[in-house]
Amino acid sequence: MGPENTSLESDVDYYRSLAKRVRQHVLRMTHRAKSAHVGTSFSMVELLAVLYGGVLRVDPVHPTWDERDRFILSKGHGCAGLYAVLAECGFIPLAWLDDFCKDGARLAGHVTHTGVPGVEVSTGSLGHGLSIACGIALAGKRDERQYRVFTLLSDGECDEGSTWEAVLFAPHHRLDNLVVIVDYNKIQSLGTVKEVLDLDPFGAKWEAFGWAVQEIDGHDFEQIEGALEAVPFEPGRPSCIIAHTVKGKGVSFMENELLWHYRSPDDEELARALAEVGGQE
């Protein structure tokens, strides 16, 4: 799915418009729910806009179509961003966003697939998404299916041993139908990545494990689209895109602020943030 026109300039206009609407939804959702993770939702908005706006082979009318690409949001706490994209792209009604994270509502505070079209698996406990993606990709290979598997990881998940077991597994099985995107915003729940557990040289580690790697600006639509449309980067090897991003991207007082990993906006902050993303109340 995606914009009907195919010129790069028009694609970028579409992605930019989609990203703007997603940020507006996330602000209102987290404000109403008094539930947070605004920062981690905002760091991946451009990545999701390009994936759902132009790259993923999916169909919102037939969300379980056998040949669809699979997308797994491993950083399940960023679900507000994913739900907003799914609503904008027609997988779920926009009205569902109003009940985000309320008791008994469909859209829980971590990604859930139960009753939510377009979500492949529930995630929340970190470090599991890549293992699941490996299994789906391996099944696709063995069944000679053409679908691709994309999973979006947080940088904090790369502290987890289960992630690195999967990083070993994928090249061993030559899973070139598997694409990892790391949202490298460099801030975890309790501190910066460098303070908690330094990942650098990050790209070299993935390459040493047998992955084909590209590093991009995760907010630059042209770079995102170029990388995603170039996968697999090498036949027989899984692809890793390290997307350098900014936590809280799009709202000046949230950007690169650890506070906004967990905090939700109050009334005054909502108005200020909406003004910055072009969505005045």
Coordinates of C-alpha atoms in Angstrom, one line a residue:
M1 CA 0.0 0.0 0.0
G2 CA 1.1 3.7 -0.2
P3 CA 0.6 6.8 -2.2
E4 CA -0.7 6.3 -5.7
N5 CA 1.9 8.4 -7.4
T6 CA 5.4 7.1 -7.6
S7 CA 7.7 10.1 -7.8
L8 CA 10.1 10.5 -4.9
E9 CA 9.0 14.0 -4.2
S10 CA 5.4 13.0 -4.0
D11 CA 6.2 10.0 -1.8
V12 CA 8.0 12.3 0.6
D13 CA 5.1 14.7 0.8
Y14 CA 2.8 11.7 1.6
Y15 CA 5.2 10.4 4.3
R16 CA 5.6 13.8 5.9
S17 CA 1.8 14.3 6.0
L18 CA 1.3 10.8 7.5
A19 CA 4.0 11.4 10.1
K20 CA 2.5 14.6 11.1
R21 CA -0.9 13.1 11.7
V22 CA 0.6 10.2 13.6
R23 CA 2.4 12.5 16.0
Q24 CA -0.9 14.4 16.6
H25 CA -2.7 11.1 17.4
V26 CA 0.1 9.9 19.8
L27 CA 0.0 13.2 21.7
R28 CA -3.8 13.0 22.2
M29 CA -3.8 9.2 22.9
T30 CA -1.2 9.5 25.7
H31 CA -2.7 12.6 27.1
R32 CA -6.2 11.0 27.4
A33 CA -4.8 7.7 28.7
K34 CA -2.3 9.3 31.0
S35 CA 0.0 6.7 29.7
A36 CA 3.4 7.4 28.3
H37 CA 6.1 6.3 25.9
V38 CA 5.7 9.4 23.8
G39 CA 9.5 9.6 23.2
T40 CA 9.9 6.1 21.8
S41 CA 6.9 6.5 19.6
F42 CA 8.2 9.7 18.1
S43 CA 11.7 8.4 17.4
M44 CA 10.2 5.9 15.0
V45 CA 7.4 7.8 13.3
E46 CA 9.3 8.5 10.0
L47 CA 10.4 4.8 9.9
L48 CA 6.7 3.6 10.3
A49 CA 5.5 6.2 7.8
V50 CA 7.8 4.9 5.0
L51 CA 7.1 1.3 5.9
Y52 CA 3.3 1.5 5.9
G53 CA 3.2 4.4 3.4
G54 CA 5.2 2.8 0.6
V55 CA 7.3 -0.3 1.4
L56 CA 5.4 -3.0 3.1
R57 CA 3.3 -5.3 0.8
V58 CA 0.2 -5.4 3.0
D59 CA -3.5 -4.9 2.4
P60 CA -5.6 -3.3 5.2
V61 CA -8.8 -4.9 3.6
H62 CA -7.2 -8.3 3.9
P63 CA -4.8 -8.0 6.8
T64 CA -4.1 -11.8 7.0
W65 CA -3.4 -12.2 3.3
D66 CA -1.0 -15.1 3.0
E67 CA 1.7 -13.3 0.9
R68 CA 1.8 -10.1 3.0
D69 CA 5.0 -8.8 4.4
R70 CA 5.2 -9.3 8.1
F71 CA 6.1 -6.4 10.4
I72 CA 6.9 -7.0 14.1
L73 CA 7.3 -4.0 16.5
S74 CA 9.7 -5.6 19.0
K75 CA 9.8 -2.4 21.1
G76 CA 6.1 -3.0 22.1
H77 CA 6.0 -0.1 24.5
G78 CA 6.0 2.2 21.4
C79 CA 2.6 0.9 20.4
A80 CA 0.9 4.3 20.3
G81 CA 2.8 5.1 17.2
L82 CA 2.0 1.8 15.5
Y83 CA -1.7 2.0 16.4
A84 CA -1.8 5.5 15.0
V85 CA -0.2 4.4 11.7
L86 CA -2.6 1.4 11.4
A87 CA -5.6 3.7 12.0
E88 CA -4.4 6.2 9.4
C89 CA -3.7 3.4 6.8
G90 CA -7.1 1.8 7.3
F91 CA -6.4 -1.3 9.3
I92 CA -8.4 -0.2 12.3
P93 CA -11.0 2.6 12.9
L94 CA -9.6 5.9 14.0
A95 CA -12.2 5.9 16.8
W96 CA -10.3 3.0 18.5
L97 CA -7.5 5.4 19.3
D98 CA -9.8 7.3 21.7
D99 CA -9.8 4.3 24.0
F100 CA -6.1 3.6 23.9
C101 CA -4.8 2.0 27.1
K102 CA -8.2 2.1 28.9
D103 CA -9.4 -0.9 30.9
G104 CA -11.2 -3.3 28.5
A105 CA -10.2 -1.5 25.3
R106 CA -8.8 -3.2 22.3
L107 CA -5.6 -1.2 22.2
A108 CA -3.4 -2.1 25.2
G109 CA -0.4 -0.2 26.5
H110 CA 2.0 -2.6 24.9
V111 CA 1.4 -4.0 21.4
T112 CA -1.3 -6.7 21.3
H113 CA -2.4 -8.7 18.2
T114 CA -5.7 -10.0 19.8
G115 CA -8.5 -8.4 17.9
V116 CA -6.2 -5.8 16.3
P117 CA -5.9 -6.2 12.5
G118 CA -2.4 -5.5 11.2
V119 CA -0.6 -6.6 14.3
E120 CA 1.3 -9.9 13.8
V121 CA 2.3 -10.7 17.4
S122 CA 2.0 -9.2 20.9
T123 CA 5.2 -7.8 22.2
G124 CA 6.2 -6.0 25.4
S125 CA 8.9 -8.0 27.1
L126 CA 11.9 -6.7 25.3
G127 CA 14.3 -8.8 23.3
H128 CA 11.8 -11.3 21.8
G129 CA 10.8 -9.7 18.5
L130 CA 13.8 -10.7 16.5
S131 CA 13.6 -14.3 17.6
I132 CA 10.0 -14.4 16.4
A133 CA 10.9 -12.7 13.2
C134 CA 13.6 -15.3 12.6
G135 CA 11.1 -18.1 13.0
I136 CA 8.7 -16.6 10.6
A137 CA 11.4 -15.8 8.0
L138 CA 12.8 -19.4 8.3
A139 CA 9.3 -20.8 7.7
G140 CA 8.9 -18.5 4.7
K141 CA 12.2 -19.8 3.2
R142 CA 11.3 -23.5 3.8
D143 CA 7.8 -23.0 2.3
E144 CA 9.3 -21.1 -0.7
R145 CA 7.1 -18.1 0.1
Q146 CA 7.9 -14.6 -1.2
Y147 CA 6.9 -12.5 1.8
R148 CA 9.5 -10.5 3.8
V149 CA 9.8 -10.1 7.5
F150 CA 10.6 -6.7 9.0
T151 CA 11.2 -6.1 12.7
L152 CA 11.9 -2.8 14.5
L153 CA 14.0 -3.0 17.6
S154 CA 14.9 -0.5 20.2
D155 CA 18.6 0.1 20.9
G156 CA 17.9 -0.9 24.5
E157 CA 16.8 -4.4 23.3
C158 CA 20.4 -4.9 22.1
D159 CA 21.3 -5.3 25.8
E160 CA 19.4 -8.6 25.8
G161 CA 21.1 -11.9 25.2
S162 CA 18.1 -13.3 23.4
T163 CA 18.6 -10.6 20.7
W164 CA 22.1 -11.7 20.1
E165 CA 21.2 -15.4 19.9
A166 CA 18.8 -14.4 17.1
V167 CA 21.5 -12.2 15.5
L168 CA 23.6 -15.4 15.3
F169 CA 20.8 -17.5 14.0
A170 CA 19.6 -15.5 11.0
P171 CA 22.9 -15.5 9.0
H172 CA 23.5 -19.1 9.8
H173 CA 20.2 -19.9 8.0
R174 CA 20.8 -17.3 5.2
L175 CA 17.6 -15.4 6.0
D176 CA 17.9 -12.7 3.4
N177 CA 14.1 -12.3 3.6
L178 CA 14.6 -10.8 7.1
V179 CA 15.2 -7.1 7.8
V180 CA 16.0 -5.6 11.2
I181 CA 15.6 -1.9 11.8
V182 CA 17.2 -0.6 15.0
D183 CA 15.7 2.7 16.3
Y184 CA 19.0 4.0 17.6
N185 CA 17.8 7.0 19.6
K186 CA 20.5 6.4 22.2
I187 CA 18.3 6.8 25.3
Q188 CA 16.9 3.9 27.4
S189 CA 14.3 4.0 30.2
L190 CA 16.8 4.9 32.9
G191 CA 19.7 6.6 31.1
T192 CA 21.6 7.0 27.9
V193 CA 22.7 3.8 26.0
K194 CA 26.3 4.9 26.5
E195 CA 25.8 5.1 30.2
V196 CA 23.8 1.9 30.7
L197 CA 25.6 -0.4 28.3
D198 CA 27.6 1.0 25.4
L199 CA 26.8 -0.6 22.0
D200 CA 29.5 1.0 19.9
P201 CA 30.9 0.0 17.4
F202 CA 27.3 -1.0 16.8
G203 CA 27.3 -1.5 13.0
A204 CA 30.6 -3.5 13.2
K205 CA 29.1 -5.9 15.7
W206 CA 26.2 -6.7 13.3
E207 CA 28.6 -7.1 10.4
A208 CA 30.8 -9.4 12.5
F209 CA 27.8 -11.7 13.1
G210 CA 27.2 -12.0 9.3
W211 CA 24.6 -9.2 8.6
A212 CA 24.7 -6.8 5.7
V213 CA 24.4 -3.3 7.3
Q214 CA 23.5 0.2 6.4
E215 CA 23.4 3.2 8.7
I216 CA 21.0 6.0 8.0
D217 CA 19.3 9.1 9.4
G218 CA 16.1 7.6 10.7
H219 CA 14.2 10.9 10.2
D220 CA 15.2 11.4 6.6
F221 CA 12.5 10.1 4.3
E222 CA 14.8 9.7 1.3
Q223 CA 17.4 7.7 3.2
I224 CA 14.8 5.5 4.8
E225 CA 13.0 4.8 1.6
G226 CA 16.3 4.2 -0.2
A227 CA 17.5 1.7 2.4
L228 CA 14.2 -0.2 2.7
E229 CA 13.8 -0.5 -1.1
A230 CA 17.4 -1.9 -1.4
V231 CA 16.9 -4.9 0.8
P232 CA 18.2 -7.5 0.8
F233 CA 21.5 -5.6 0.7
E234 CA 23.3 -8.9 -0.2
P235 CA 21.9 -12.2 -1.4
G236 CA 22.0 -14.8 1.3
R237 CA 22.5 -12.4 4.2
P238 CA 19.9 -10.8 6.5
S239 CA 19.8 -7.0 6.4
C240 CA 20.2 -4.6 9.3
I241 CA 19.4 -0.9 9.1
I242 CA 20.7 1.1 12.0
A243 CA 18.5 4.2 12.0
H244 CA 20.0 7.1 14.0
T245 CA 17.1 8.9 15.5
V246 CA 16.1 11.4 18.2
K247 CA 14.0 10.4 21.2
G248 CA 10.9 12.6 21.3
K249 CA 11.6 13.9 17.7
G250 CA 9.2 16.6 16.6
V251 CA 8.5 18.4 19.9
S252 CA 11.4 20.7 21.1
F253 CA 10.9 20.1 24.8
M254 CA 10.7 16.3 24.4
E255 CA 13.7 15.8 22.1
N256 CA 16.6 13.9 23.7
E257 CA 14.9 14.2 27.2
L258 CA 15.0 11.0 29.3
L259 CA 11.9 12.4 31.1
W260 CA 9.7 11.7 28.1
H261 CA 10.4 7.9 28.1
Y262 CA 7.6 7.5 30.6
R263 CA 5.9 10.8 31.0
S264 CA 2.6 11.7 29.4
P265 CA 1.7 15.4 28.5
D266 CA -0.6 17.4 30.8
D267 CA -3.1 19.9 29.3
E268 CA -0.6 22.7 28.9
E269 CA 2.1 20.5 27.5
L270 CA -0.4 18.9 25.1
A271 CA -1.3 22.3 23.7
R272 CA 2.3 23.3 23.3
A273 CA 3.3 20.0 21.7
L274 CA 0.3 20.1 19.3
A275 CA 1.3 23.6 18.2
E276 CA 4.7 22.3 17.3
V277 CA 3.5 19.4 15.2
G278 CA 0.8 21.4 13.5
G279 CA -2.3 20.1 15.3
Q280 CA -3.7 22.9 17.5
E281 CA -6.6 21.7 19.7

